[in-house]
Short mmCIF file of C-alpha atoms and ligand atoms in Angstrom, two decimals:
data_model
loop_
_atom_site.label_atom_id
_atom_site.label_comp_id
_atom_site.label_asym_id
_atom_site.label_seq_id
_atom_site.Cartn_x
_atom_site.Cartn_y
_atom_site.Cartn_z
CA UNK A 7 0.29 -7.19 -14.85
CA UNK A 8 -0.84 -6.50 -11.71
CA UNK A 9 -3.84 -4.67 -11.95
CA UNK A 10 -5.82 -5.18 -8.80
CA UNK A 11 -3.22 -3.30 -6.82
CA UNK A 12 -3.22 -0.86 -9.26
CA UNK A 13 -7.05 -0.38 -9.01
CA UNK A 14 -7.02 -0.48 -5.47
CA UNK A 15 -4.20 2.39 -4.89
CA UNK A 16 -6.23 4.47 -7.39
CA UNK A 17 -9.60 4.01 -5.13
CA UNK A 18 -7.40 4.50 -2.11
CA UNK A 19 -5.88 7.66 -3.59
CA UNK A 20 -9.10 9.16 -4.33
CA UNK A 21 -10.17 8.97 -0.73
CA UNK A 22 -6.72 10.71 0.24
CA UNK A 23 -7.16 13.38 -2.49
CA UNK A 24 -10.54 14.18 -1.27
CA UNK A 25 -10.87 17.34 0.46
CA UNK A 26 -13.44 15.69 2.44
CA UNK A 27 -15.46 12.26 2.72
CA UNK A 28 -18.66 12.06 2.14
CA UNK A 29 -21.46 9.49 1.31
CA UNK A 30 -21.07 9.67 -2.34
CA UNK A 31 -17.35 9.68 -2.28
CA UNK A 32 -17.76 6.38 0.31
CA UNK A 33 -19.92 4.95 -2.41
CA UNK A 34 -17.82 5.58 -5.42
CA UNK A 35 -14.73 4.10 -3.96
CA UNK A 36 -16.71 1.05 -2.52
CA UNK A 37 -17.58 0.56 -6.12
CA UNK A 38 -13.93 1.30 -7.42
CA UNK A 39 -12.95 -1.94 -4.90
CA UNK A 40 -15.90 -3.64 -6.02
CA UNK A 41 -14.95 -3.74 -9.35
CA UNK A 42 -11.29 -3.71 -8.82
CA UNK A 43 -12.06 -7.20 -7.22
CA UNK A 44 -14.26 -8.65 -9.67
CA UNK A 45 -11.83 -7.71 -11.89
CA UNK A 46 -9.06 -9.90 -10.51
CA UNK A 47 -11.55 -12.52 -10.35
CA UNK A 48 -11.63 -12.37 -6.88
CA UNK A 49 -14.89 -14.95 -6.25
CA UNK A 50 -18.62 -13.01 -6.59
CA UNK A 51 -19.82 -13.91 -3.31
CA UNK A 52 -17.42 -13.44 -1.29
CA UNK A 53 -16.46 -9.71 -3.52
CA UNK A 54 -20.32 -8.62 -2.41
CA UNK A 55 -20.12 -9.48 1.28
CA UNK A 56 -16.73 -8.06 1.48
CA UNK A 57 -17.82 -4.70 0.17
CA UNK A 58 -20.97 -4.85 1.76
CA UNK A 59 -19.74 -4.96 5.06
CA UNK A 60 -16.64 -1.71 4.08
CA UNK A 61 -19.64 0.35 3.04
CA UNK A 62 -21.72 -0.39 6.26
CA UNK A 63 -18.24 0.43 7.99
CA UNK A 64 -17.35 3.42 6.25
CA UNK A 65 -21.00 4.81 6.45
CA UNK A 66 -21.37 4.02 9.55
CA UNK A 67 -18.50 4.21 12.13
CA UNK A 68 -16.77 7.19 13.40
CA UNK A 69 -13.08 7.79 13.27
CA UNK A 70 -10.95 7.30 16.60
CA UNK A 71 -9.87 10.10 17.73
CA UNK A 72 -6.85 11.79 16.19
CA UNK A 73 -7.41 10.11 13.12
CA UNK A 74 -9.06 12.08 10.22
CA UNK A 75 -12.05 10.67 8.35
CA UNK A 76 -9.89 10.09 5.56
CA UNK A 77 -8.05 8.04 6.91
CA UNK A 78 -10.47 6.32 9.00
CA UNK A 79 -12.16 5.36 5.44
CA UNK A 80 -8.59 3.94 3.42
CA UNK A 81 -8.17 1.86 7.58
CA UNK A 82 -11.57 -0.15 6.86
CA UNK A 83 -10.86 -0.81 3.19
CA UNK A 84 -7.47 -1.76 4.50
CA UNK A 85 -8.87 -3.88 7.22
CA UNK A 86 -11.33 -5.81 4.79
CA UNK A 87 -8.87 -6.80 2.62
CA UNK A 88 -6.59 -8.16 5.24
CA UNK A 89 -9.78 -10.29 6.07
CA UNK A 90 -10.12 -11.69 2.85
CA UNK A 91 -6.61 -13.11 3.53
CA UNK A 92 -7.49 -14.64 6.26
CA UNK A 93 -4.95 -15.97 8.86
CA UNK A 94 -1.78 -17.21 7.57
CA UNK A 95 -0.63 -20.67 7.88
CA UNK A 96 2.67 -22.14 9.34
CA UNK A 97 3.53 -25.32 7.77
CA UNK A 98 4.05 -27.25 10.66
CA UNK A 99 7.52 -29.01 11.64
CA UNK A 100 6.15 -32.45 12.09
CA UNK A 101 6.74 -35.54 9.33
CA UNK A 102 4.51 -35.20 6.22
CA UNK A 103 4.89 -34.68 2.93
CA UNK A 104 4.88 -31.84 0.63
CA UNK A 105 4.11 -31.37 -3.00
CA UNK A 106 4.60 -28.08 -4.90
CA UNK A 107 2.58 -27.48 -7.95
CA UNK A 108 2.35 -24.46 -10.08
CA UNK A 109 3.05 -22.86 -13.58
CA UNK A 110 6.05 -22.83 -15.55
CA UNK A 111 8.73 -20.77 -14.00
CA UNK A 112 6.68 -19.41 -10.72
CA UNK A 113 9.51 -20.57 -8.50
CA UNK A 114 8.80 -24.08 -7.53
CA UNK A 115 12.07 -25.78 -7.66
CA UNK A 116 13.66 -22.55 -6.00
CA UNK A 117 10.86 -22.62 -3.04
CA UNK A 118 11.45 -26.40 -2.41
CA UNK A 119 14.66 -25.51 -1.53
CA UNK A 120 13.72 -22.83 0.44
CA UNK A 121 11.11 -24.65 2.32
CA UNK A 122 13.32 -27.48 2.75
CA UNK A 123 15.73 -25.56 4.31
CA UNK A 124 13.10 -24.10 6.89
CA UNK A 125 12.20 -27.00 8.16
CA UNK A 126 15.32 -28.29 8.15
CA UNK A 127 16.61 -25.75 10.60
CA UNK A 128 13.25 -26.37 12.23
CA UNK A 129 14.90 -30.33 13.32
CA UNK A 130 13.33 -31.92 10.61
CA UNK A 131 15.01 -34.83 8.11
CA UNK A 132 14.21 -33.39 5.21
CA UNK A 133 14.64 -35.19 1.68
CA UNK A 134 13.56 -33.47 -2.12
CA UNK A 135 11.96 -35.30 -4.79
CA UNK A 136 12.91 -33.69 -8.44
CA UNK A 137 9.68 -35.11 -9.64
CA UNK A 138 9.96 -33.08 -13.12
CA UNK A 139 10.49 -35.43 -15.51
CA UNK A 140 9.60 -32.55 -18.53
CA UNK A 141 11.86 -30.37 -18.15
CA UNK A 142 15.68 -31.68 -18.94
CA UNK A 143 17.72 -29.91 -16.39
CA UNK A 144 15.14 -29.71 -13.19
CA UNK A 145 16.90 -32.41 -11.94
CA UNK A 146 20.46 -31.15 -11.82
CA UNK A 147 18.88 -27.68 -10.88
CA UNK A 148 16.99 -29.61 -7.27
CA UNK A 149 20.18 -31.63 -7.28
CA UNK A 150 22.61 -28.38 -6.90
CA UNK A 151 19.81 -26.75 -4.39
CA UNK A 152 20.43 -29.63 -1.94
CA UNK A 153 23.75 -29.75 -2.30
CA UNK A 154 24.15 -26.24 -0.67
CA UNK A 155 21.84 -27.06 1.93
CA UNK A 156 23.08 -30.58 2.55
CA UNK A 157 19.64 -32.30 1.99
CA UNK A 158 19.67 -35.47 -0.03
CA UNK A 159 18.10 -35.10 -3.50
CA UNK A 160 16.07 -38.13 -4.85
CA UNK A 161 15.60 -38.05 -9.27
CA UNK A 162 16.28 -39.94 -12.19
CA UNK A 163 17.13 -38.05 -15.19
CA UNK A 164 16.08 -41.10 -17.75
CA UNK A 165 12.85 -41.64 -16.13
CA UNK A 166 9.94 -40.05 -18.02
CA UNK A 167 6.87 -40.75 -15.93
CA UNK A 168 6.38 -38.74 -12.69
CA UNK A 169 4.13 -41.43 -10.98
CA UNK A 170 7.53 -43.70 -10.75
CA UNK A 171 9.95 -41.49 -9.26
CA UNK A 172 7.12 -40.32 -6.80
CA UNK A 173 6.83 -44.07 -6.12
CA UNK A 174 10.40 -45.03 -5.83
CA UNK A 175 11.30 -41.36 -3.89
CA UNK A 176 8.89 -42.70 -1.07
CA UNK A 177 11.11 -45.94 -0.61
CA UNK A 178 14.32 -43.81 -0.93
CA UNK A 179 13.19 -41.48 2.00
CA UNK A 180 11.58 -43.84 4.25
CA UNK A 181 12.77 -42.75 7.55
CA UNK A 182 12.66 -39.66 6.85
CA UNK A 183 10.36 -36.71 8.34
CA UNK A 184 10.08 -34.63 5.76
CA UNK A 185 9.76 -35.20 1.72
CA UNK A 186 9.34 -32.32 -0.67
CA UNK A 187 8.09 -32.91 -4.61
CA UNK A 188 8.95 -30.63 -6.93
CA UNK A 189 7.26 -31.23 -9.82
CA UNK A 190 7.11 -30.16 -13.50
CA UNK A 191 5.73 -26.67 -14.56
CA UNK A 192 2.25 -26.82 -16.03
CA UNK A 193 -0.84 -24.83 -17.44
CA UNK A 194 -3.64 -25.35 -15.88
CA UNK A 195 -5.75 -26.07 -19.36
CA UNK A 196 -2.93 -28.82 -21.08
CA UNK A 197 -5.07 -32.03 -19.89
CA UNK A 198 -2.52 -34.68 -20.24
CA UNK A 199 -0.22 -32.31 -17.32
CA UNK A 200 -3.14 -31.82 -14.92
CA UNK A 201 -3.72 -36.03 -15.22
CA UNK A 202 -0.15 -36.20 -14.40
CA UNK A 203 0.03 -34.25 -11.36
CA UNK A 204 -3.57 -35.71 -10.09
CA UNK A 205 -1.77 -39.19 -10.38
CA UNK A 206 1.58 -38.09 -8.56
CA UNK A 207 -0.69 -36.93 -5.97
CA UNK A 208 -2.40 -40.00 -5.06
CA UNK A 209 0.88 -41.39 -5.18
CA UNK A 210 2.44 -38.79 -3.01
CA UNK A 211 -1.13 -38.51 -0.79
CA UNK A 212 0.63 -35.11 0.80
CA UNK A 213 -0.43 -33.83 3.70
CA UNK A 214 0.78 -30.33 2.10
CA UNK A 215 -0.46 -29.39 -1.63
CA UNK A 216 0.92 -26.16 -2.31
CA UNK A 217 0.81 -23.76 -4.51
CA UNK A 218 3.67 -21.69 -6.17
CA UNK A 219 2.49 -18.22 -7.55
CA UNK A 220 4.60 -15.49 -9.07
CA UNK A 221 3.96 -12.03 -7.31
CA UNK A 222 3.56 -10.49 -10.85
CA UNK A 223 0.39 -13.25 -11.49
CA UNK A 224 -2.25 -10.81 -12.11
CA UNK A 225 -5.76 -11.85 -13.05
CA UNK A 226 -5.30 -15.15 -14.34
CA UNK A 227 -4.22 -16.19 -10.48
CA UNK A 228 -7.85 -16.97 -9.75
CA UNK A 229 -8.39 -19.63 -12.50
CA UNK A 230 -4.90 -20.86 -12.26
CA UNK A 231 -5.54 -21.41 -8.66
CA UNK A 232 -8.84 -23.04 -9.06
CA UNK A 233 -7.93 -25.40 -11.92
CA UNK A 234 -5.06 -26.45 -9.64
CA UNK A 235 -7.08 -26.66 -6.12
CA UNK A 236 -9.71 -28.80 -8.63
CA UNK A 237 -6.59 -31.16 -9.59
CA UNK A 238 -4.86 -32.26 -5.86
CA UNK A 239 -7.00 -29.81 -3.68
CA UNK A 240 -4.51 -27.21 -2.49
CA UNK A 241 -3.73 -26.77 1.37
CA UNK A 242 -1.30 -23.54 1.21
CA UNK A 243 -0.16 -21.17 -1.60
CA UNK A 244 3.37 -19.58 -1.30
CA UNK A 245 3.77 -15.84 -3.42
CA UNK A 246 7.57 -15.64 -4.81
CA UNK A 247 9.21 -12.79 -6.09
CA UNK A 248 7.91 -10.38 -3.85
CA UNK A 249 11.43 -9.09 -3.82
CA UNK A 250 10.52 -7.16 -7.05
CA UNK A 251 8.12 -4.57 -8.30
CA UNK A 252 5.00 -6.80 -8.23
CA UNK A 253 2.83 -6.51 -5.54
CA UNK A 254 1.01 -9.52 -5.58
CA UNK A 255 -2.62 -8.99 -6.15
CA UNK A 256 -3.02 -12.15 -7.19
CA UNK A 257 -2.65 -13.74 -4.36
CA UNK A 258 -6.18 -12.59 -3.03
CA UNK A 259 -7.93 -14.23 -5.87
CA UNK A 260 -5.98 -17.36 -5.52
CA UNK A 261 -6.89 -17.70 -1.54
CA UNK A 262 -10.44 -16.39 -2.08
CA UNK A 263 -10.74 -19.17 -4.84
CA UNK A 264 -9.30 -22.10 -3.23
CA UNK A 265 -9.29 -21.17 0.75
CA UNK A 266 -6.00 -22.16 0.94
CA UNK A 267 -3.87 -19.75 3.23
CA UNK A 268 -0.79 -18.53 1.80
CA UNK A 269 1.89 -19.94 4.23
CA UNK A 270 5.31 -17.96 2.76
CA UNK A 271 6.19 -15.57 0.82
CA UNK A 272 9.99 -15.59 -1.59
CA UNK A 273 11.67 -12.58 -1.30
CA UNK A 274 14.64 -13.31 -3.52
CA UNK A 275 16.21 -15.48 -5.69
CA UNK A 276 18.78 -17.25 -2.62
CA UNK A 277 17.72 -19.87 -0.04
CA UNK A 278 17.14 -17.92 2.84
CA UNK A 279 15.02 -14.92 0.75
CA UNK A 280 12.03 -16.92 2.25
CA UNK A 281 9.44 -15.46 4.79
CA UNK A 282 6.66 -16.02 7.22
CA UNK A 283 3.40 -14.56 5.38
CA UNK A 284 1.93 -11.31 7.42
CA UNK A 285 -1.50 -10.21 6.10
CA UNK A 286 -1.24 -6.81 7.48
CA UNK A 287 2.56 -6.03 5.54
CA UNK A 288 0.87 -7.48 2.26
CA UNK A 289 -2.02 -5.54 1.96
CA UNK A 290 0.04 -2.33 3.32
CA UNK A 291 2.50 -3.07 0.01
CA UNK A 292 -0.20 -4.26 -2.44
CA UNK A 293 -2.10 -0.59 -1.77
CA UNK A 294 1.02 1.18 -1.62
CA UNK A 295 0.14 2.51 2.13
CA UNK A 296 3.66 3.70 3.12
CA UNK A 297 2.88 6.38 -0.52
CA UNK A 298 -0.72 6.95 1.10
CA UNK A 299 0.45 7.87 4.01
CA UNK A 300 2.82 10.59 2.66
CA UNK A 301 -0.52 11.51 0.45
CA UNK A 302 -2.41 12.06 3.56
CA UNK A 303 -0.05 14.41 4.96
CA UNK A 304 0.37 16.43 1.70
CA UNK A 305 -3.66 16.88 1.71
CA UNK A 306 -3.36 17.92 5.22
CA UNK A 307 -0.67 20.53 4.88
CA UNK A 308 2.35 19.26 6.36
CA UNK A 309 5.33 21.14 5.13
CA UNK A 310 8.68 19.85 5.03
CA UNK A 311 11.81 21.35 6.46
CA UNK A 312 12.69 22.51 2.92
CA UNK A 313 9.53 24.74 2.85
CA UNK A 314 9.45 26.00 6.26
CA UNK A 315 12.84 27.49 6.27
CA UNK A 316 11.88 28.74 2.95
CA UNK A 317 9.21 30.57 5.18
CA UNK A 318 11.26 30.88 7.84
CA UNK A 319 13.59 33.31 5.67
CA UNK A 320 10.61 35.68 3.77
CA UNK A 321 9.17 36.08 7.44
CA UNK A 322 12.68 36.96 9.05
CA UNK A 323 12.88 38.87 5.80
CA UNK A 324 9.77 41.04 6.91
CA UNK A 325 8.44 40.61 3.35
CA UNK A 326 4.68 40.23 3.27
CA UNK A 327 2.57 40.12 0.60
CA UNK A 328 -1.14 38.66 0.25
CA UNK A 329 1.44 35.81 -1.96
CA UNK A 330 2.46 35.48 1.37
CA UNK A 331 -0.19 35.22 3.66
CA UNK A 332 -1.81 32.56 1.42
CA UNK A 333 1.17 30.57 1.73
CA UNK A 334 1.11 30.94 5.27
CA UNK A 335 -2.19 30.19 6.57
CA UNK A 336 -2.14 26.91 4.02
CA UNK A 337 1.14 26.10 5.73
CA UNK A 338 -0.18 26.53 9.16
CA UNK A 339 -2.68 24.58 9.19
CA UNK A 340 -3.10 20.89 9.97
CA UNK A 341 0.65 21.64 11.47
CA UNK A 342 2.09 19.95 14.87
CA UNK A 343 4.59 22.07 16.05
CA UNK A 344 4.01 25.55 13.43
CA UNK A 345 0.30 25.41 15.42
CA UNK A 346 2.31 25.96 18.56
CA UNK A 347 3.75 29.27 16.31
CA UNK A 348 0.27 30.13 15.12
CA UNK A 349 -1.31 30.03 18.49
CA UNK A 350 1.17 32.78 19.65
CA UNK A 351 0.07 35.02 16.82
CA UNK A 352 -2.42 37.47 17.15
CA UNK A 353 -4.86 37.70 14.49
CA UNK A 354 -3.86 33.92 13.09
CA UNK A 355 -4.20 31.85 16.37
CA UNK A 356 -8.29 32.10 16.16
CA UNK A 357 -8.27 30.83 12.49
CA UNK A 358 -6.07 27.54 13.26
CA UNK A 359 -8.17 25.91 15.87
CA UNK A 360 -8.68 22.18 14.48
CA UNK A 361 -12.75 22.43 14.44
CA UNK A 362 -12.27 25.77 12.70
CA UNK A 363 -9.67 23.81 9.70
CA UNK A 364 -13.01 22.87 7.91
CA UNK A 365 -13.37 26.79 7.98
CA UNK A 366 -10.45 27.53 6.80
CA UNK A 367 -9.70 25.75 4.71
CA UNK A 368 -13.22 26.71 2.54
CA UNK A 369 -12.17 30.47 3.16
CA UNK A 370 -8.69 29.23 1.87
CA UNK A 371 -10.52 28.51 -1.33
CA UNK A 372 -12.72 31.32 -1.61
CA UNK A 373 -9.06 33.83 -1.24
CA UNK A 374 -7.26 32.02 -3.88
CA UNK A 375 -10.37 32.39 -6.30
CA UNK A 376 -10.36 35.77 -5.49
CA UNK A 377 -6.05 36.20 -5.46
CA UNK A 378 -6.45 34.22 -9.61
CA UNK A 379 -8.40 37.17 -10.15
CA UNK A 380 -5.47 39.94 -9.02
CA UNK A 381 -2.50 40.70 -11.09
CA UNK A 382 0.78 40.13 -10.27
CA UNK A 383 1.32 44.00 -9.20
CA UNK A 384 -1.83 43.82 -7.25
CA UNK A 385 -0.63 40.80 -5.22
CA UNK A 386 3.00 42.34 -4.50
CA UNK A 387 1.54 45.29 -3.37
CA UNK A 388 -2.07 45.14 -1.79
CA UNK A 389 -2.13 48.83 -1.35
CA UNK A 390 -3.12 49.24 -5.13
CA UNK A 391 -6.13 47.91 -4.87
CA UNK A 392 -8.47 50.38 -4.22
CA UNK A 393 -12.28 50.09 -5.15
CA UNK A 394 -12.32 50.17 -8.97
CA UNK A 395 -10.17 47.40 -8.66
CA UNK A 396 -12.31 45.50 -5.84
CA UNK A 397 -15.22 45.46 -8.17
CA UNK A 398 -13.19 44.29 -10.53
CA UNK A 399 -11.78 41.81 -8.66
CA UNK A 400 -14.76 40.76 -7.41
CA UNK A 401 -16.70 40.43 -10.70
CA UNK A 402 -13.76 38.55 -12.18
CA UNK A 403 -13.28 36.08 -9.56
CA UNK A 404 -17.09 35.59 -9.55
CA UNK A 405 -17.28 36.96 -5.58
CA UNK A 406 -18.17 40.01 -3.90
CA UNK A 407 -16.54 43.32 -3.46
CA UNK A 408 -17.38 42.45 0.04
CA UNK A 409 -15.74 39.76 0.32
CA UNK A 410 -12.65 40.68 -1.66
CA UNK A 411 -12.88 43.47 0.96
CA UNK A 412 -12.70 40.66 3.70
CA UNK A 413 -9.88 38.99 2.46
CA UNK A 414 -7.97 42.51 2.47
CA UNK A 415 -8.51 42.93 5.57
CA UNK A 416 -7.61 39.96 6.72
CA UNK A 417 -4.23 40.82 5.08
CA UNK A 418 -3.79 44.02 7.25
CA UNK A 419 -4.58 42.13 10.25
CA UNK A 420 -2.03 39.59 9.54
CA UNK A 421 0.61 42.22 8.44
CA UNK A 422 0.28 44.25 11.33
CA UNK A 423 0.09 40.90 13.84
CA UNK A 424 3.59 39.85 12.09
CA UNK A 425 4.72 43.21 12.25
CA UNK A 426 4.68 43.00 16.04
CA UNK A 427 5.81 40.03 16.01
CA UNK A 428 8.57 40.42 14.21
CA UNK A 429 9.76 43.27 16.27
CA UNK A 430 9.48 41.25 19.47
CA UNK A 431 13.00 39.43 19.63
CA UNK A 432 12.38 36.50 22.03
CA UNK A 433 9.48 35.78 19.90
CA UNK A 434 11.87 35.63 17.17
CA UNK A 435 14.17 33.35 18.57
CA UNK A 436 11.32 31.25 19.68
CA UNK A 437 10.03 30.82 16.02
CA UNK A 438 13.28 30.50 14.70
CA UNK A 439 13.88 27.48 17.14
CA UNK A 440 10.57 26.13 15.80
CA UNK A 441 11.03 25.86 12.44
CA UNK A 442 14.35 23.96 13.19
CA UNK A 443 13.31 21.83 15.51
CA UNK A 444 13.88 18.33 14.72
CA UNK A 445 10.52 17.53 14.44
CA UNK A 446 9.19 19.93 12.26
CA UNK A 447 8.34 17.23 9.60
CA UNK A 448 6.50 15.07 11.92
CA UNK A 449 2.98 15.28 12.53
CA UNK A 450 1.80 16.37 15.98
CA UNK A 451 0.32 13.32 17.87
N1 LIG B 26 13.72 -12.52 -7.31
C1 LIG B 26 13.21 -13.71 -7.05
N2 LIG B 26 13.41 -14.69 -7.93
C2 LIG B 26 12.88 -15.90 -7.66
C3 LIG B 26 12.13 -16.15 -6.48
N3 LIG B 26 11.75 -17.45 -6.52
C4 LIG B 26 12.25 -17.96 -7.66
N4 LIG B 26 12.93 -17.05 -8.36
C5 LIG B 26 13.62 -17.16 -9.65
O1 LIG B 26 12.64 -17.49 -10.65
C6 LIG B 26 13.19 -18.31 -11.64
C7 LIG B 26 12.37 -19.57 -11.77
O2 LIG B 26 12.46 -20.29 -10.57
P1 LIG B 26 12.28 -21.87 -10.51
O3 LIG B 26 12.35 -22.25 -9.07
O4 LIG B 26 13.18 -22.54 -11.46
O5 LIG B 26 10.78 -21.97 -11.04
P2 LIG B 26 9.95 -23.27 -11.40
O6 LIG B 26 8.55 -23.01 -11.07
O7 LIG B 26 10.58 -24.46 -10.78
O8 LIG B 26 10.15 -23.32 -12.97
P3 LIG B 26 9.79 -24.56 -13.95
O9 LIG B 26 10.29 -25.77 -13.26
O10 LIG B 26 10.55 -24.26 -15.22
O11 LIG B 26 8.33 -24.54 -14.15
C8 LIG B 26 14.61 -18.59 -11.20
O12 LIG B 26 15.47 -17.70 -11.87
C9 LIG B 26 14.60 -18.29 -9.72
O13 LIG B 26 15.87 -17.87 -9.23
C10 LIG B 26 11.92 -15.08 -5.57
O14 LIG B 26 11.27 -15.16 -4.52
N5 LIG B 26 12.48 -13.88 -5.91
MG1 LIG B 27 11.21 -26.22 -11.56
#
């Protein structure tokens, strides 16, 4: 399972559920990435500076401008995982050769194929090696694979010992640029396998060792990786099947074990489902940043089409109720093109100034305290309450009568400012054109 992008989301998700950062909430999520790291087995030393230097960040530097702390904060965790990646590596179209080595069923004979076929249509002569003897059908499988890309497959289904075919495959393809070994599936802890592949490899003497790692590789991706880089000392790791739900945390702990910069990326089970590796796209999948993103704008108010012609229609409606006016000033603020609205209402367009949303949205709090404490009567129809009912109130919601008082008057300001505004018809028009507009759901710059 893939747990470290599970752990990270949740630490990311806690910074976009906060109301607002702070030092302790910087703290607690370095910790949750701290841990989330160690977890994966993500190497010690390298886990410490990392988070180290997102704390120092996060304490320390201030958001651009236009961007909220929030997500200034989930940008730096962001960024410091991108680093840990490092830059990606191209394998380069020049002759060499190539040997893929990984676990049962990760996807090496598939991303032989695939990175055949790259360089390939990159001018390279490109010939495969189906250097698993173990398995009885790898051969026919690498055989098939070049037979749809037209690249001449070198095996020998009766020879058992991988050193030999390595050995004759080098004759076979002299001449030619490029030679690929696939080679048998193996756990990194059977001894006899990790012999055999340390032999093909001074055979082979790649230039490229690669490893093959299955997107869904969770925590075991660090020792895996290590055992391997320990065996034929690895030069690139490619992540497959990150065409499916896996999100490939593992692949941190494999390039923070070994060094070794992961060069592709399999998308799919066909030839061409192969891609260039970008740091940035990876981490921005492995947290999930397209759902924080959407998270951030929930915490921050922005309402939908669906919901602002549902407001559109009680304000046409003339119905206002304190239900109402809560509704309204949370929808109003932290909003583009409804802030445009607010600005031309009288008694709201002081409250929705962005240095006063802090402000706001703590008085937002303190009314719907005080509104839990009402009945469903009293919030239909404000006029009820009259000062039994404050003190009440008040001593219910754990407030004052004064400041139950506040929030009533509030509401009479706000009826009578929509009131006015209601009656006035170009105004209407105007904030009917608003909420249609066809960028209503987007956030203002
Ligand atoms: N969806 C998807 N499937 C993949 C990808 N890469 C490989 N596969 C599938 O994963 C399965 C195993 O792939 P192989 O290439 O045979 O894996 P292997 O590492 O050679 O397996 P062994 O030789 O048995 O160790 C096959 O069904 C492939 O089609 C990928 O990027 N995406
Ligand atoms: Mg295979």
């Amino acid at each position: 399972m893939d747990n470290l992008g599970q752990s990270l989301r949740d630490a990311i998700k806690k910074i976009a559920n906060a109301s607002h950062v702070d030092q302790k909430l910087i703290k607690e999520v370095v910790r949750d990435v701290q841990r989330a790291l160690l977890q994966a087995d993500v190497n010690v030393k390298l886990v410490l500076s990392m988070t180290k230097e997102l704390e120092s960040r996060a304490l320390t530097e201030k958001p651009p401008a236009g961007m909220s702390s929030r997500e200034h904060v989930i940008r730096i965790v962001y960024e410091e995982l991108v680093k840990i990646l490092g830059k990606p590596k191209e394998i380069p179209a020049k002759p060499q050769r190539i040997l893929m080595v990984g676990l049962y069923g990760q996807g090496k004979t598939t991303t032989t194929g695939k990175i055949g076929r790259d360089l390939q249509k990159r001018g390279m002569k490109v010939g495969l090696v189906a250097a698993d003897v173990h398995r009885p059908a790898a051969y026919d499988q690498l055989s098939q694979i070049g037979k749809k890309l037209n690249i001449p497959v070198f095996g020998d289904p009766k020879e058992k010992n991988a050193v030999k075919i390595a050995k004759r495959a080098l004759k076979e393809f002299q001449g030619f640029d490029v030679v690929i070994f696939d080679t048998s599936g193996r756990h990194a802890l059977e001894d006899d396998l990790i012999r055999e592949i340390e032999d093909v490899a001074k055979t082979v003497d790649a230039e490229q060792k690669i490893l093959v790692l299955d997107a869904q590789t969770g925590q075991q991706a660090g020792p895996q990786a290590k055992a391997f880089h320990e065996a034929v000392g690895l030069t690139g790791v490619v992540i497959t099947k990150l065409d499916g739900t896996a999100k490939g945390g593992g692949a941190l702990s494999a390039v923070a074990e070994t060094g070794a910069p992961i060069c592709y990326i399999g998308v799919g089970e066909h030839l061409e489902d192969i891609e260039r590796f970008d740091p940035d796209r990876f981490i921005s999948r492995l947290l999930g940043m397209g759902d924080i993103k959407s998270l951030i704008e929930a915490a921050s108010e922005v309402m939908d089409e669906e919901k602002a012609e549902e407001a559109a229609r009680k304000m046409m409606s003339g119905r206002f109720t304190l239900k109402e006016m809560y509704d309204q000033m949370e929808m109003l603020q932290g909003m583009g093109p409804l802030k445009k609205i607010a600005a031309m209402m009288p008694g709201l367009s002081d409250k929705l100034k962005d240095q006063d949303m802090e402000a706001t949205q703590e008085r937002l709090r303190r009314f719907r305290v005080i509104m839990d404490s009402m009945t469903e009567q009293e919030l239909e129809d404000p006029r009820l309450i009259k000062s039994s009912r404050v003190v009440r109130i008040a001593r219910g919601s754990g407030t004052s009568p004064k400041e139950v008082r506040e929030l009533l008057k509030q509401y009479n300001m706000s009826k009578r400012a929509m009131k006015g505004f209601m009656g006035n018809r170009k105004m209407r028009r105007q904030l009917m054109k608003q909420f249609k507009g066809a960028d209503l759901a987007s956030k203002e710059g």
